[in-house]
Structures are given as C-alpha cells and as structure tokens.
Amino acid sequence: MKALGSSGWKGPVKFRMPTAENLVPIRLDIQSEGQRYKDAFTWNPSDPDNEVVVFAKRTVKDLKLPSAFITQIAQSIQSQLSDFRAFEGQDMYTGEKIIPIKLDLRVNHTLIKDQFLWDLNNFESDPEEFARTLCKDLGVEDPEVGPAVAFAIREQLYEIAIQSVASARESRLSKKGRRGSDHGSASKASGLSMDLVKLFSFKSSVVRKRKDLDVYEPVVDLLTSEEVDALEAREERHAR
Amino acid sequence: MAAKAPDSGGSGEILPITPSLSETTSGVTAASQSTQPPSSSSDVDTVYVPSYSRWFSWTDIDDCEVRSLPEFFNSKSSSKNPKFYIYLRNSIIKQYRDDHPRKISFTDVRRTLVSDVVSIRRVFDFLEYWGLINHSSSSSAKPLKWDEKSAGDASSEPPTTVKETAKRICNGCKSICSVACFVCDKYELTLCARCYVRGNYRVGINSTEFKRVELSEESKKVWSEKETLQLMEAVMHYGDDWKKVATHVTGRTEKDCVSQFVKLPFGEQFVKESDSEDSLEAFDKIKGSADLESGGSDKEGSSPNKRMRLTPLADASNPIMAQAAFLSALAGTKVAEAAARAAVTALSDVDYEAEKNATGDPHRQDANANSGGDITNSERAWADAKSLIQKEEQEVEGAIKEIVEVEMKKIRDRIVHFEKLDLEMERSRKQLEDMKNLLFTDQLNIFFHTRKARKSEDRVDC
C-alpha cells in the first residue's frame, strides 16, 4: 500500500465503460401525438445496428404505441450510441479513483436510496450483478427495480468516464508531455473521487466514520398509491 | 439427448399441445381418441409444451441452446456465462407461466431483467421459437430449420412446384391425377402418371400419342392448423398409405399431404417402420439407380435410418424399373435426364478416386457402364482424359526433380571451386608473410653491419 503513490499512474486507457461488459445506458423520453414514452435500459454497442430498428418495432408493438414512435425511438437510440462511439477512440485516465455512487430512484412503488463506493479502475466490475444481488438481499419484490438500479449505476459510471476523457484531453493540451501523476491529481481535483492514499494510510482506519454510516446504508421504501401519485405530480411540476 | 427439431420418441405421441388443437372435425374424433390428450377442462392451469422442446429442464442446458445462443457459451466475456443464461431463461419462462395463458411480450420481459436488452431479446426469441413461451395453436406449425436434407426430398421437389387446377380423374385407375397427367387427344383419354407408365390403356394406343400435361394447383398453399392436425393424425394411423391420408385430410391431395408432411418439423417421428424395401429404393434416388444395377442386396443396408422414408405414391408390388420410370415420368424428361447425369457424374467421381488407388477395376467400370445408357461413352472418355492428365503431371514432377538436382550439383561444384581458390589465397598470403619477415631480418642485418662498419671506420680514422 505504501507504494501506492508511485504506482498511481496508469497509462491512458481507450475509452470504454469501466465494467466487464461494455454496455451503454440508453434513456428514452419521446413525446408524440399526445403520448409520452419514457424508458431506460442498457444496450450493447457491439450489436449490429439493425437491432435498433428491430428493438424499436418490438417495443412499439408490445406497448401499442403509434407507429410514428418507431423512427423516433430508433433515432434516439442511434444518436446516443453514436455519441458513445465518438468517445471510444479517445484516451481516458482512470487513475486510482474510488468514487461514491448514489442511488435515489423510484420504480413503481419502490423507493431506493443508497450510496456505496465503486472502484473505477476495476474493469471487471458488473453493475448488473450488483443490482441483482441488491434486490435479492433487500427482498425487493418488484422485478423492475433491478434494471433501474443497474441503469443508474451505469449512467453515473458513464458520466465519470466522459469526464475523465475530457480532463485527459484538457491536460494533454495544457501540459504537453507531462507525467501521468499530474493527470491523476488533475482528475482527483474534480472532487468526486477519494484519495486512496489518505484512506488506506496507517493513520486512519478502514472502518467508516459514524457520521457516514447512515449515508452509506441502503434504504428501501414501499410507497402507497397516493404517495406515488403525489411524487409523480411533483416530478412533473419540476420538469416544467 | 441431441435435440434436433423433434426427438424420436418412437411412440409417436404428440405431447399435449394446447387444447384448441384437440377439437378435431367430427369425422376424425373416433379414430383419434386414442392419441389425443383427454379433452381438458383445465385450460388455464396446464401449460403445454410442444414435444420438440422436451429437452427443456430448469437446471440444465441442452445442446440446441448452446448452438442457437453461442454468445453465452464461448467465454468471450466473463459476465455472459451459462449461469447468466440460465437466469435469463428461467426468469422469462417463470414470468410467462405466472401469467399464463396470457402471452408475454418482449417489453414485459426486458423491463424486469437486469441485462442488456439485445441479449434478452435473443433468449426471448429462442424460447418463443421453441414453444417454451407464448406457445399456442397458431405457432405450432412453424417449420424449424432442418439439419439434413434427405435424398428423397430431391425427387419430391419437382412435384411440389407443380400446381393443379381442376381435379382430373384418370381413365385407367379412376383415381385423382396429381402432378402430371398424360393426355391423349386422339381418344380423349386422361391417364395419371402411374397408369401411363404401366401401360394401363387400351390396346390400340401407342404411348407416344400421349402428351404430358402439368397440372397446377390453385388451392391454398398455406396449411391451416386444422389441416395440419388432420394430417398428423392420419399419418399416425395410416402410415404410408397416402391415399387414405389424403382422404382424411379434407381438401388436400396426396402430393400436398406428402409435401406438407415433409415440411413438418417433427415429421420423422411419426413415420412408421416401412417394411417394403422397394419404397426405400424409390427415394434413394442417386445411390439407388446405380446400386440397383450392381447389386440390390446391399441396398437395404446402405440407406441410413435417418433418411426420410417417404412413400407418397409407391406401391409395394411395383417392380423397380417401373418405379424409376414412374418417377422420371413425374419429374419430366429433362429433369430426369439431368438427375441421371448428375448421378452418374457423382458416381464416376467416387469411382475415379477408387480407381486411382486400385487401378483399372473392370467391375467398377461395368457399374459405370450399366448406369445410364448413352452417357457412358463420354464418361469413359472423360475418365481416360483424367488418367492422361495424371500421367502428364507425374512426368512434369519428374522433370522438375531432375532440374532441381542439376542445379544443386552446379552449386556444389561452385562451392568446391571457391574453396580451392580460398586455399590458394591462404598459401600466397603465407608466402608473403614469410617474405616480409625475411626482408625485415635482412634489413636488421644490414643495419647492424653498417653500424659496425661505421664504428670501425671511426676507430680507424681516430
């Protein structure tokens, strides 16, 4: 652990989701002909492009949406995928980042609040596995919660990956040919990540401080229908 | 158990397909009672699984799953592993069965499963295809990919493309003509193919006076569920007697029944063991036409069990040649000729290979000669040409070998020559060295001498 400081520099990695499966979170929010379709799911960018249309058609058929939605859904998915692919050629520095991931979502009648630490450097991490285990352990009955949790985790990881690409580009432009440790500190300056050295030095302990205990505990709430309606109304007001 | 579309249960049972299929037409219920599942009042509780999906088990993965969804089994990614596949598959099926008999849609499923949606879609499609979810009467007639095409298909293919208009009755045997008719305008006779071949017409008529007429079919191409069910029941009961099968299936001719039966995914399972060797021979067309000549006894053994034993219109008492003639009449002269040529070509290919190892086997050439009359001469010439080519090739090879050897010898000689030169050079260099040394010693001597001389001169002078 002592050698952490010096071994902190990892070479730039080609952009990808820092998870075992390189899956992209896709969010859809389409309004047309008076109907609104909101959805969120994960997509594998290495699947052939015709899958997008197939998926759009299936979804429209299953949900009995007007067929105008097919092209809109397909376009939205395609544009998000091409955004992702635009990042793919570029470098990102992940450094030694351990980031806190926050969950605060409502799926049907279930409300989940949670916060936990995630190792950005672990390219074998699996948000899907985590989501499944979380739902199983917390006894969540609604099966739609799992995908929503996995999606939320992926979205946050995606955001951070994008940020690290942007910061890598900036630091490359501003300081040409500087060593990686500077990059590491530049990204740490974003404030999100935790300083591993501080965390695991022999001065502090690994046990969490008492004031953080509540924050890092998962909370599952089952809402009644009225509460759900109230929350939805509030969300819509916020959206406008 | 390797699950091809059907797995051969041998008993020929249909696992309970959804109850709507058991409502057969009245004419058939009596006959079919024994084979249909008891008409169920428990529609909602029991989930039916088609017999070709018998392999399914909650805890195991079958070969067909590995084949159809290789992405989960090729260990390219750590999270797409068989356990994950089982999670997806079992969740989908459980979800479907919870809400049975309502059909489950892909969107319902993908919203509840933690995975990327395209993988879910593939598993979902796979399960739907195999009837493990959303199975209902409308989907059971879907034909599945077939791994093997039997030789029998080839012969029944030409007939299936032919259509029929009005049903024509043969004057000879009073049966409905299918496929092709032979019409004699002179005497206004219509004969079916079999009668024509058999010569089942009046004495005064010559066979050349008949004209072959293709019949086209205007009836529906698509088989409804009811018809498919009737067909299956009929085949199970009547086996190879396609006349009875056709009568059982309302509105379809024998040829239709046969072609539809061939297309069914689990057709093989219900074919009874056919005792007649001739019916087998009829459809081992390619091998048959040659083997028959050279020795029909080993015919039975050569046809593997898996081949479709179709006997649509074959009569067990027909002699072999009439059968072949009948087939060629059905198919038309051009097709039959092409087929025979292809058969002979294939045979002589095989034979030529064997001939290369065991030279000049007259027996084989006889077999070649026997099969197909006027084609043999060209075949022989072609075989001769091939042997000539072989000889030339060998000659060329020998020549090349010699050339290579000569070149090698040249190189060796040159190397020897260079070695000699090298030796010479060494020798002369050594000589040069020696001379240099001599010169040096001489110079030294002279130097000493001159010094001595000068010293003695000095001494003399002073």
PDB file of N, CA, C and O in Angstrom, chain A residues 137-201:
ATOM      1  N   ASP A 137     -30.998  -9.295  -1.892  1.00  0.00           N
ATOM      2  CA  ASP A 137     -30.701  -9.148  -0.466  1.00  0.00           C
ATOM      3  C   ASP A 137     -31.729  -8.288   0.244  1.00  0.00           C
ATOM      4  O   ASP A 137     -32.064  -8.528   1.403  1.00  0.00           O
ATOM      5  N   LEU A 138     -32.200  -7.261  -0.431  1.00  0.00           N
ATOM      6  CA  LEU A 138     -33.144  -6.382   0.234  1.00  0.00           C
ATOM      7  C   LEU A 138     -34.567  -6.873   0.095  1.00  0.00           C
ATOM      8  O   LEU A 138     -35.496  -6.206   0.530  1.00  0.00           O
ATOM      9  N   GLY A 139     -34.760  -8.013  -0.539  1.00  0.00           N
ATOM     10  CA  GLY A 139     -36.106  -8.558  -0.659  1.00  0.00           C
ATOM     11  C   GLY A 139     -37.024  -7.707  -1.487  1.00  0.00           C
ATOM     12  O   GLY A 139     -38.217  -7.607  -1.208  1.00  0.00           O
ATOM     13  N   VAL A 140     -36.481  -7.115  -2.533  1.00  0.00           N
ATOM     14  CA  VAL A 140     -37.315  -6.263  -3.374  1.00  0.00           C
ATOM     15  C   VAL A 140     -38.148  -7.158  -4.280  1.00  0.00           C
ATOM     16  O   VAL A 140     -37.620  -7.988  -5.014  1.00  0.00           O
ATOM     17  N   GLU A 141     -39.463  -6.977  -4.205  1.00  0.00           N
ATOM     18  CA  GLU A 141     -40.310  -7.885  -4.965  1.00  0.00           C
ATOM     19  C   GLU A 141     -40.548  -7.441  -6.395  1.00  0.00           C
ATOM     20  O   GLU A 141     -40.735  -8.255  -7.272  1.00  0.00           O
ATOM     21  N   ASP A 142     -40.551  -6.153  -6.596  1.00  0.00           N
ATOM     22  CA  ASP A 142     -40.844  -5.661  -7.932  1.00  0.00           C
ATOM     23  C   ASP A 142     -39.654  -5.949  -8.842  1.00  0.00           C
ATOM     24  O   ASP A 142     -38.562  -5.441  -8.611  1.00  0.00           O
ATOM     25  N   PRO A 143     -39.851  -6.742  -9.858  1.00  0.00           N
ATOM     26  CA  PRO A 143     -38.700  -7.099 -10.686  1.00  0.00           C
ATOM     27  C   PRO A 143     -38.174  -5.958 -11.540  1.00  0.00           C
ATOM     28  O   PRO A 143     -37.105  -6.076 -12.106  1.00  0.00           O
ATOM     29  N   GLU A 144     -38.909  -4.857 -11.619  1.00  0.00           N
ATOM     30  CA  GLU A 144     -38.421  -3.772 -12.464  1.00  0.00           C
ATOM     31  C   GLU A 144     -37.387  -2.921 -11.769  1.00  0.00           C
ATOM     32  O   GLU A 144     -36.798  -2.037 -12.378  1.00  0.00           O
ATOM     33  N   VAL A 145     -37.164  -3.189 -10.479  1.00  0.00           N
ATOM     34  CA  VAL A 145     -36.212  -2.363  -9.753  1.00  0.00           C
ATOM     35  C   VAL A 145     -34.787  -2.687 -10.182  1.00  0.00           C
ATOM     36  O   VAL A 145     -33.956  -1.792 -10.347  1.00  0.00           O
ATOM     37  N   GLY A 146     -34.523  -3.963 -10.384  1.00  0.00           N
ATOM     38  CA  GLY A 146     -33.172  -4.395 -10.732  1.00  0.00           C
ATOM     39  C   GLY A 146     -32.591  -3.645 -11.921  1.00  0.00           C
ATOM     40  O   GLY A 146     -31.526  -3.029 -11.824  1.00  0.00           O
ATOM     41  N   PRO A 147     -33.273  -3.703 -13.065  1.00  0.00           N
ATOM     42  CA  PRO A 147     -32.746  -2.983 -14.216  1.00  0.00           C
ATOM     43  C   PRO A 147     -32.557  -1.506 -13.952  1.00  0.00           C
ATOM     44  O   PRO A 147     -31.605  -0.903 -14.450  1.00  0.00           O
ATOM     45  N   ALA A 148     -33.487  -0.907 -13.163  1.00  0.00           N
ATOM     46  CA  ALA A 148     -33.356   0.522 -12.908  1.00  0.00           C
ATOM     47  C   ALA A 148     -32.091   0.814 -12.106  1.00  0.00           C
ATOM     48  O   ALA A 148     -31.375   1.793 -12.375  1.00  0.00           O
ATOM     49  N   VAL A 149     -31.793  -0.049 -11.140  1.00  0.00           N
ATOM     50  CA  VAL A 149     -30.581   0.147 -10.336  1.00  0.00           C
ATOM     51  C   VAL A 149     -29.337   0.014 -11.215  1.00  0.00           C
ATOM     52  O   VAL A 149     -28.434   0.862 -11.188  1.00  0.00           O
ATOM     53  N   ALA A 150     -29.316  -1.056 -12.019  1.00  0.00           N
ATOM     54  CA  ALA A 150     -28.157  -1.261 -12.904  1.00  0.00           C
ATOM     55  C   ALA A 150     -27.994  -0.069 -13.829  1.00  0.00           C
ATOM     56  O   ALA A 150     -26.876   0.402 -14.080  1.00  0.00           O
ATOM     57  N   PHE A 151     -29.108   0.414 -14.334  1.00  0.00           N
ATOM     58  CA  PHE A 151     -29.054   1.555 -15.237  1.00  0.00           C
ATOM     59  C   PHE A 151     -28.497   2.778 -14.547  1.00  0.00           C
ATOM     60  O   PHE A 151     -27.656   3.499 -15.094  1.00  0.00           O
ATOM     61  N   ALA A 152     -28.956   3.037 -13.321  1.00  0.00           N
ATOM     62  CA  ALA A 152     -28.485   4.223 -12.611  1.00  0.00           C
ATOM     63  C   ALA A 152     -26.981   4.147 -12.387  1.00  0.00           C
ATOM     64  O   ALA A 152     -26.250   5.124 -12.587  1.00  0.00           O
ATOM     65  N   ILE A 153     -26.505   2.977 -11.988  1.00  0.00           N
ATOM     66  CA  ILE A 153     -25.061   2.817 -11.769  1.00  0.00           C
ATOM     67  C   ILE A 153     -24.318   3.074 -13.064  1.00  0.00           C
ATOM     68  O   ILE A 153     -23.329   3.817 -13.105  1.00  0.00           O
ATOM     69  N   ARG A 154     -24.785   2.489 -14.156  1.00  0.00           N
ATOM     70  CA  ARG A 154     -24.098   2.660 -15.433  1.00  0.00           C
ATOM     71  C   ARG A 154     -24.092   4.100 -15.878  1.00  0.00           C
ATOM     72  O   ARG A 154     -23.097   4.594 -16.410  1.00  0.00           O
ATOM     73  N   GLU A 155     -25.216   4.759 -15.649  1.00  0.00           N
ATOM     74  CA  GLU A 155     -25.270   6.154 -16.072  1.00  0.00           C
ATOM     75  C   GLU A 155     -24.197   6.961 -15.372  1.00  0.00           C
ATOM     76  O   GLU A 155     -23.488   7.764 -15.984  1.00  0.00           O
ATOM     77  N   GLN A 156     -24.070   6.742 -14.062  1.00  0.00           N
ATOM     78  CA  GLN A 156     -23.075   7.509 -13.336  1.00  0.00           C
ATOM     79  C   GLN A 156     -21.674   7.146 -13.775  1.00  0.00           C
ATOM     80  O   GLN A 156     -20.810   8.014 -13.926  1.00  0.00           O
ATOM     81  N   LEU A 157     -21.435   5.878 -13.999  1.00  0.00           N
ATOM     82  CA  LEU A 157     -20.106   5.480 -14.470  1.00  0.00           C
ATOM     83  C   LEU A 157     -19.801   6.111 -15.821  1.00  0.00           C
ATOM     84  O   LEU A 157     -18.686   6.549 -16.094  1.00  0.00           O
ATOM     85  N   TYR A 158     -20.805   6.152 -16.678  1.00  0.00           N
ATOM     86  CA  TYR A 158     -20.653   6.739 -17.998  1.00  0.00           C
ATOM     87  C   TYR A 158     -20.271   8.207 -17.873  1.00  0.00           C
ATOM     88  O   TYR A 158     -19.358   8.690 -18.529  1.00  0.00           O
ATOM     89  N   GLU A 159     -21.010   8.933 -16.997  1.00  0.00           N
ATOM     90  CA  GLU A 159     -20.710  10.344 -16.788  1.00  0.00           C
ATOM     91  C   GLU A 159     -19.252  10.531 -16.411  1.00  0.00           C
ATOM     92  O   GLU A 159     -18.547  11.384 -16.945  1.00  0.00           O
ATOM     93  N   ILE A 160     -18.820   9.731 -15.453  1.00  0.00           N
ATOM     94  CA  ILE A 160     -17.458   9.902 -14.953  1.00  0.00           C
ATOM     95  C   ILE A 160     -16.441   9.527 -16.020  1.00  0.00           C
ATOM     96  O   ILE A 160     -15.406  10.187 -16.160  1.00  0.00           O
ATOM     97  N   ALA A 161     -16.755   8.504 -16.790  1.00  0.00           N
ATOM     98  CA  ALA A 161     -15.832   8.130 -17.869  1.00  0.00           C
ATOM     99  C   ALA A 161     -15.693   9.280 -18.851  1.00  0.00           C
ATOM    100  O   ALA A 161     -14.593   9.606 -19.300  1.00  0.00           O
ATOM    101  N   ILE A 162     -16.823   9.899 -19.187  1.00  0.00           N
ATOM    102  CA  ILE A 162     -16.776  11.031 -20.117  1.00  0.00           C
ATOM    103  C   ILE A 162     -15.931  12.153 -19.528  1.00  0.00           C
ATOM    104  O   ILE A 162     -15.119  12.774 -20.207  1.00  0.00           O
ATOM    105  N   GLN A 163     -16.143  12.397 -18.226  1.00  0.00           N
ATOM    106  CA  GLN A 163     -15.365  13.468 -17.602  1.00  0.00           C
ATOM    107  C   GLN A 163     -13.887  13.175 -17.664  1.00  0.00           C
ATOM    108  O   GLN A 163     -13.068  14.062 -17.905  1.00  0.00           O
ATOM    109  N   SER A 164     -13.530  11.917 -17.439  1.00  0.00           N
ATOM    110  CA  SER A 164     -12.099  11.607 -17.439  1.00  0.00           C
ATOM    111  C   SER A 164     -11.518  11.757 -18.828  1.00  0.00           C
ATOM    112  O   SER A 164     -10.353  12.114 -18.987  1.00  0.00           O
ATOM    113  N   VAL A 165     -12.313  11.486 -19.851  1.00  0.00           N
ATOM    114  CA  VAL A 165     -11.825  11.730 -21.213  1.00  0.00           C
ATOM    115  C   VAL A 165     -11.608  13.217 -21.420  1.00  0.00           C
ATOM    116  O   VAL A 165     -10.577  13.654 -21.940  1.00  0.00           O
ATOM    117  N   ALA A 166     -12.581  14.019 -21.000  1.00  0.00           N
ATOM    118  CA  ALA A 166     -12.462  15.467 -21.183  1.00  0.00           C
ATOM    119  C   ALA A 166     -11.250  16.000 -20.449  1.00  0.00           C
ATOM    120  O   ALA A 166     -10.473  16.797 -20.987  1.00  0.00           O
ATOM    121  N   SER A 167     -11.074  15.539 -19.222  1.00  0.00           N
ATOM    122  CA  SER A 167      -9.949  16.058 -18.451  1.00  0.00           C
ATOM    123  C   SER A 167      -8.631  15.582 -19.041  1.00  0.00           C
ATOM    124  O   SER A 167      -7.653  16.316 -19.043  1.00  0.00           O
ATOM    125  N   ALA A 168      -8.614  14.368 -19.553  1.00  0.00           N
ATOM    126  CA  ALA A 168      -7.378  13.884 -20.185  1.00  0.00           C
ATOM    127  C   ALA A 168      -7.024  14.760 -21.366  1.00  0.00           C
ATOM    128  O   ALA A 168      -5.861  15.119 -21.570  1.00  0.00           O
ATOM    129  N   ARG A 169      -8.039  15.099 -22.138  1.00  0.00           N
ATOM    130  CA  ARG A 169      -7.784  15.937 -23.302  1.00  0.00           C
ATOM    131  C   ARG A 169      -7.272  17.306 -22.878  1.00  0.00           C
ATOM    132  O   ARG A 169      -6.316  17.837 -23.427  1.00  0.00           O
ATOM    133  N   GLU A 170      -7.925  17.880 -21.851  1.00  0.00           N
ATOM    134  CA  GLU A 170      -7.503  19.196 -21.384  1.00  0.00           C
ATOM    135  C   GLU A 170      -6.062  19.189 -20.931  1.00  0.00           C
ATOM    136  O   GLU A 170      -5.263  20.026 -21.324  1.00  0.00           O
ATOM    137  N   SER A 171      -5.752  18.211 -20.078  1.00  0.00           N
ATOM    138  CA  SER A 171      -4.408  18.226 -19.518  1.00  0.00           C
ATOM    139  C   SER A 171      -3.382  17.950 -20.588  1.00  0.00           C
ATOM    140  O   SER A 171      -2.263  18.438 -20.532  1.00  0.00           O
ATOM    141  N   ARG A 172      -3.771  17.194 -21.592  1.00  0.00           N
ATOM    142  CA  ARG A 172      -2.818  16.948 -22.676  1.00  0.00           C
ATOM    143  C   ARG A 172      -2.553  18.211 -23.446  1.00  0.00           C
ATOM    144  O   ARG A 172      -1.449  18.485 -23.883  1.00  0.00           O
ATOM    145  N   LEU A 173      -3.627  19.013 -23.614  1.00  0.00           N
ATOM    146  CA  LEU A 173      -3.457  20.253 -24.358  1.00  0.00           C
ATOM    147  C   LEU A 173      -2.642  21.259 -23.563  1.00  0.00           C
ATOM    148  O   LEU A 173      -1.790  21.959 -24.090  1.00  0.00           O
ATOM    149  N   SER A 174      -2.938  21.330 -22.240  1.00  0.00           N
ATOM    150  CA  SER A 174      -2.298  22.382 -21.463  1.00  0.00           C
ATOM    151  C   SER A 174      -0.865  22.028 -21.107  1.00  0.00           C
ATOM    152  O   SER A 174       0.030  22.831 -21.261  1.00  0.00           O
ATOM    153  N   LYS A 175      -0.638  20.817 -20.637  1.00  0.00           N
ATOM    154  CA  LYS A 175       0.725  20.456 -20.284  1.00  0.00           C
ATOM    155  C   LYS A 175       1.184  19.330 -21.188  1.00  0.00           C
ATOM    156  O   LYS A 175       0.837  18.186 -20.976  1.00  0.00           O
ATOM    157  N   LYS A 176       1.978  19.710 -22.139  1.00  0.00           N
ATOM    158  CA  LYS A 176       2.365  18.680 -23.096  1.00  0.00           C
ATOM    159  C   LYS A 176       3.412  17.768 -22.502  1.00  0.00           C
ATOM    160  O   LYS A 176       4.425  18.215 -21.983  1.00  0.00           O
ATOM    161  N   GLY A 177       3.220  16.512 -22.612  1.00  0.00           N
ATOM    162  CA  GLY A 177       4.242  15.523 -22.265  1.00  0.00           C
ATOM    163  C   GLY A 177       4.506  15.376 -20.787  1.00  0.00           C
ATOM    164  O   GLY A 177       5.530  14.855 -20.393  1.00  0.00           O
ATOM    165  N   ARG A 178       3.564  15.827 -19.955  1.00  0.00           N
ATOM    166  CA  ARG A 178       3.783  15.711 -18.523  1.00  0.00           C
ATOM    167  C   ARG A 178       3.535  14.279 -18.078  1.00  0.00           C
ATOM    168  O   ARG A 178       2.803  13.546 -18.699  1.00  0.00           O
ATOM    169  N   ARG A 179       4.093  13.946 -16.967  1.00  0.00           N
ATOM    170  CA  ARG A 179       3.932  12.586 -16.499  1.00  0.00           C
ATOM    171  C   ARG A 179       2.534  12.355 -15.968  1.00  0.00           C
ATOM    172  O   ARG A 179       1.833  13.273 -15.595  1.00  0.00           O
ATOM    173  N   GLY A 180       2.179  11.132 -15.873  1.00  0.00           N
ATOM    174  CA  GLY A 180       0.799  10.770 -15.550  1.00  0.00           C
ATOM    175  C   GLY A 180       0.361  11.142 -14.163  1.00  0.00           C
ATOM    176  O   GLY A 180      -0.813  11.330 -13.890  1.00  0.00           O
ATOM    177  N   SER A 181       1.273  11.229 -13.254  1.00  0.00           N
ATOM    178  CA  SER A 181       0.840  11.524 -11.886  1.00  0.00           C
ATOM    179  C   SER A 181       0.150  12.866 -11.832  1.00  0.00           C
ATOM    180  O   SER A 181      -0.755  13.080 -11.041  1.00  0.00           O
ATOM    181  N   ASP A 182       0.567  13.763 -12.716  1.00  0.00           N
ATOM    182  CA  ASP A 182      -0.122  15.051 -12.766  1.00  0.00           C
ATOM    183  C   ASP A 182      -1.543  14.859 -13.239  1.00  0.00           C
ATOM    184  O   ASP A 182      -2.463  15.488 -12.749  1.00  0.00           O
ATOM    185  N   HIS A 183      -1.691  13.978 -14.198  1.00  0.00           N
ATOM    186  CA  HIS A 183      -3.046  13.719 -14.675  1.00  0.00           C
ATOM    187  C   HIS A 183      -3.906  13.215 -13.544  1.00  0.00           C
ATOM    188  O   HIS A 183      -5.046  13.595 -13.380  1.00  0.00           O
ATOM    189  N   GLY A 184      -3.260  12.329 -12.772  1.00  0.00           N
ATOM    190  CA  GLY A 184      -4.026  11.751 -11.664  1.00  0.00           C
ATOM    191  C   GLY A 184      -4.538  12.836 -10.733  1.00  0.00           C
ATOM    192  O   GLY A 184      -5.700  12.859 -10.344  1.00  0.00           O
ATOM    193  N   SER A 185      -3.653  13.749 -10.411  1.00  0.00           N
ATOM    194  CA  SER A 185      -4.088  14.779  -9.467  1.00  0.00           C
ATOM    195  C   SER A 185      -5.093  15.704 -10.114  1.00  0.00           C
ATOM    196  O   SER A 185      -5.999  16.188  -9.450  1.00  0.00           O
ATOM    197  N   ALA A 186      -4.943  15.912 -11.430  1.00  0.00           N
ATOM    198  CA  ALA A 186      -5.911  16.792 -12.098  1.00  0.00           C
ATOM    199  C   ALA A 186      -7.300  16.206 -11.999  1.00  0.00           C
ATOM    200  O   ALA A 186      -8.272  16.901 -11.730  1.00  0.00           O
ATOM    201  N   SER A 187      -7.376  14.886 -12.216  1.00  0.00           N
ATOM    202  CA  SER A 187      -8.714  14.300 -12.166  1.00  0.00           C
ATOM    203  C   SER A 187      -9.216  14.209 -10.739  1.00  0.00           C
ATOM    204  O   SER A 187     -10.401  14.269 -10.480  1.00  0.00           O
ATOM    205  N   LYS A 188      -8.304  14.031  -9.836  1.00  0.00           N
ATOM    206  CA  LYS A 188      -8.768  13.961  -8.449  1.00  0.00           C
ATOM    207  C   LYS A 188      -9.352  15.281  -8.032  1.00  0.00           C
ATOM    208  O   LYS A 188     -10.213  15.347  -7.160  1.00  0.00           O
ATOM    209  N   ALA A 189      -8.851  16.326  -8.671  1.00  0.00           N
ATOM    210  CA  ALA A 189      -9.325  17.643  -8.283  1.00  0.00           C
ATOM    211  C   ALA A 189     -10.810  17.798  -8.584  1.00  0.00           C
ATOM    212  O   ALA A 189     -11.426  18.757  -8.147  1.00  0.00           O
ATOM    213  N   SER A 190     -11.363  16.890  -9.338  1.00  0.00           N
ATOM    214  CA  SER A 190     -12.791  17.005  -9.630  1.00  0.00           C
ATOM    215  C   SER A 190     -13.625  16.854  -8.376  1.00  0.00           C
ATOM    216  O   SER A 190     -14.785  17.194  -8.348  1.00  0.00           O
ATOM    217  N   GLY A 191     -12.999  16.314  -7.366  1.00  0.00           N
ATOM    218  CA  GLY A 191     -13.677  16.334  -6.075  1.00  0.00           C
ATOM    219  C   GLY A 191     -14.524  15.116  -5.803  1.00  0.00           C
ATOM    220  O   GLY A 191     -14.947  14.876  -4.686  1.00  0.00           O
ATOM    221  N   LEU A 192     -14.763  14.359  -6.825  1.00  0.00           N
ATOM    222  CA  LEU A 192     -15.649  13.218  -6.608  1.00  0.00           C
ATOM    223  C   LEU A 192     -14.905  12.055  -5.992  1.00  0.00           C
ATOM    224  O   LEU A 192     -15.452  11.313  -5.191  1.00  0.00           O
ATOM    225  N   SER A 193     -13.676  11.927  -6.425  1.00  0.00           N
ATOM    226  CA  SER A 193     -13.004  10.683  -6.034  1.00  0.00           C
ATOM    227  C   SER A 193     -12.368  10.812  -4.671  1.00  0.00           C
ATOM    228  O   SER A 193     -12.136  11.901  -4.162  1.00  0.00           O
ATOM    229  N   MET A 194     -12.087   9.692  -4.121  1.00  0.00           N
ATOM    230  CA  MET A 194     -11.470   9.701  -2.805  1.00  0.00           C
ATOM    231  C   MET A 194      -9.996   9.428  -2.934  1.00  0.00           C
ATOM    232  O   MET A 194      -9.554   8.713  -3.815  1.00  0.00           O
ATOM    233  N   ASP A 195      -9.293   9.993  -2.064  1.00  0.00           N
ATOM    234  CA  ASP A 195      -7.856   9.819  -2.107  1.00  0.00           C
ATOM    235  C   ASP A 195      -7.502   8.506  -1.432  1.00  0.00           C
ATOM    236  O   ASP A 195      -7.628   8.362  -0.218  1.00  0.00           O
ATOM    237  N   LEU A 196      -7.083   7.572  -2.258  1.00  0.00           N
ATOM    238  CA  LEU A 196      -6.792   6.245  -1.727  1.00  0.00           C
ATOM    239  C   LEU A 196      -5.690   6.284  -0.690  1.00  0.00           C
ATOM    240  O   LEU A 196      -5.733   5.579   0.306  1.00  0.00           O
ATOM    241  N   VAL A 197      -4.704   7.104  -0.987  1.00  0.00           N
ATOM    242  CA  VAL A 197      -3.555   7.122  -0.083  1.00  0.00           C
ATOM    243  C   VAL A 197      -3.993   7.530   1.311  1.00  0.00           C
ATOM    244  O   VAL A 197      -3.629   6.936   2.317  1.00  0.00           O
ATOM    245  N   LYS A 198      -4.820   8.569   1.333  1.00  0.00           N
ATOM    246  CA  LYS A 198      -5.290   9.024   2.636  1.00  0.00           C
ATOM    247  C   LYS A 198      -6.139   7.957   3.301  1.00  0.00           C
ATOM    248  O   LYS A 198      -6.066   7.712   4.486  1.00  0.00           O
ATOM    249  N   LEU A 199      -6.967   7.310   2.466  1.00  0.00           N
ATOM    250  CA  LEU A 199      -7.921   6.363   3.019  1.00  0.00           C
ATOM    251  C   LEU A 199      -7.237   5.169   3.644  1.00  0.00           C
ATOM    252  O   LEU A 199      -7.636   4.698   4.695  1.00  0.00           O
ATOM    253  N   PHE A 200      -6.218   4.693   2.959  1.00  0.00           N
ATOM    254  CA  PHE A 200      -5.629   3.444   3.425  1.00  0.00           C
ATOM    255  C   PHE A 200      -4.288   3.636   4.097  1.00  0.00           C
ATOM    256  O   PHE A 200      -3.547   2.695   4.285  1.00  0.00           O
ATOM    257  N   SER A 201      -3.966   4.852   4.469  1.00  0.00           N
ATOM    258  CA  SER A 201      -2.711   5.040   5.215  1.00  0.00           C
ATOM    259  C   SER A 201      -2.886   4.515   6.624  1.00  0.00           C
ATOM    260  O   SER A 201      -3.997   4.313   7.102  1.00  0.00           O
TER     261      SER A 201
END
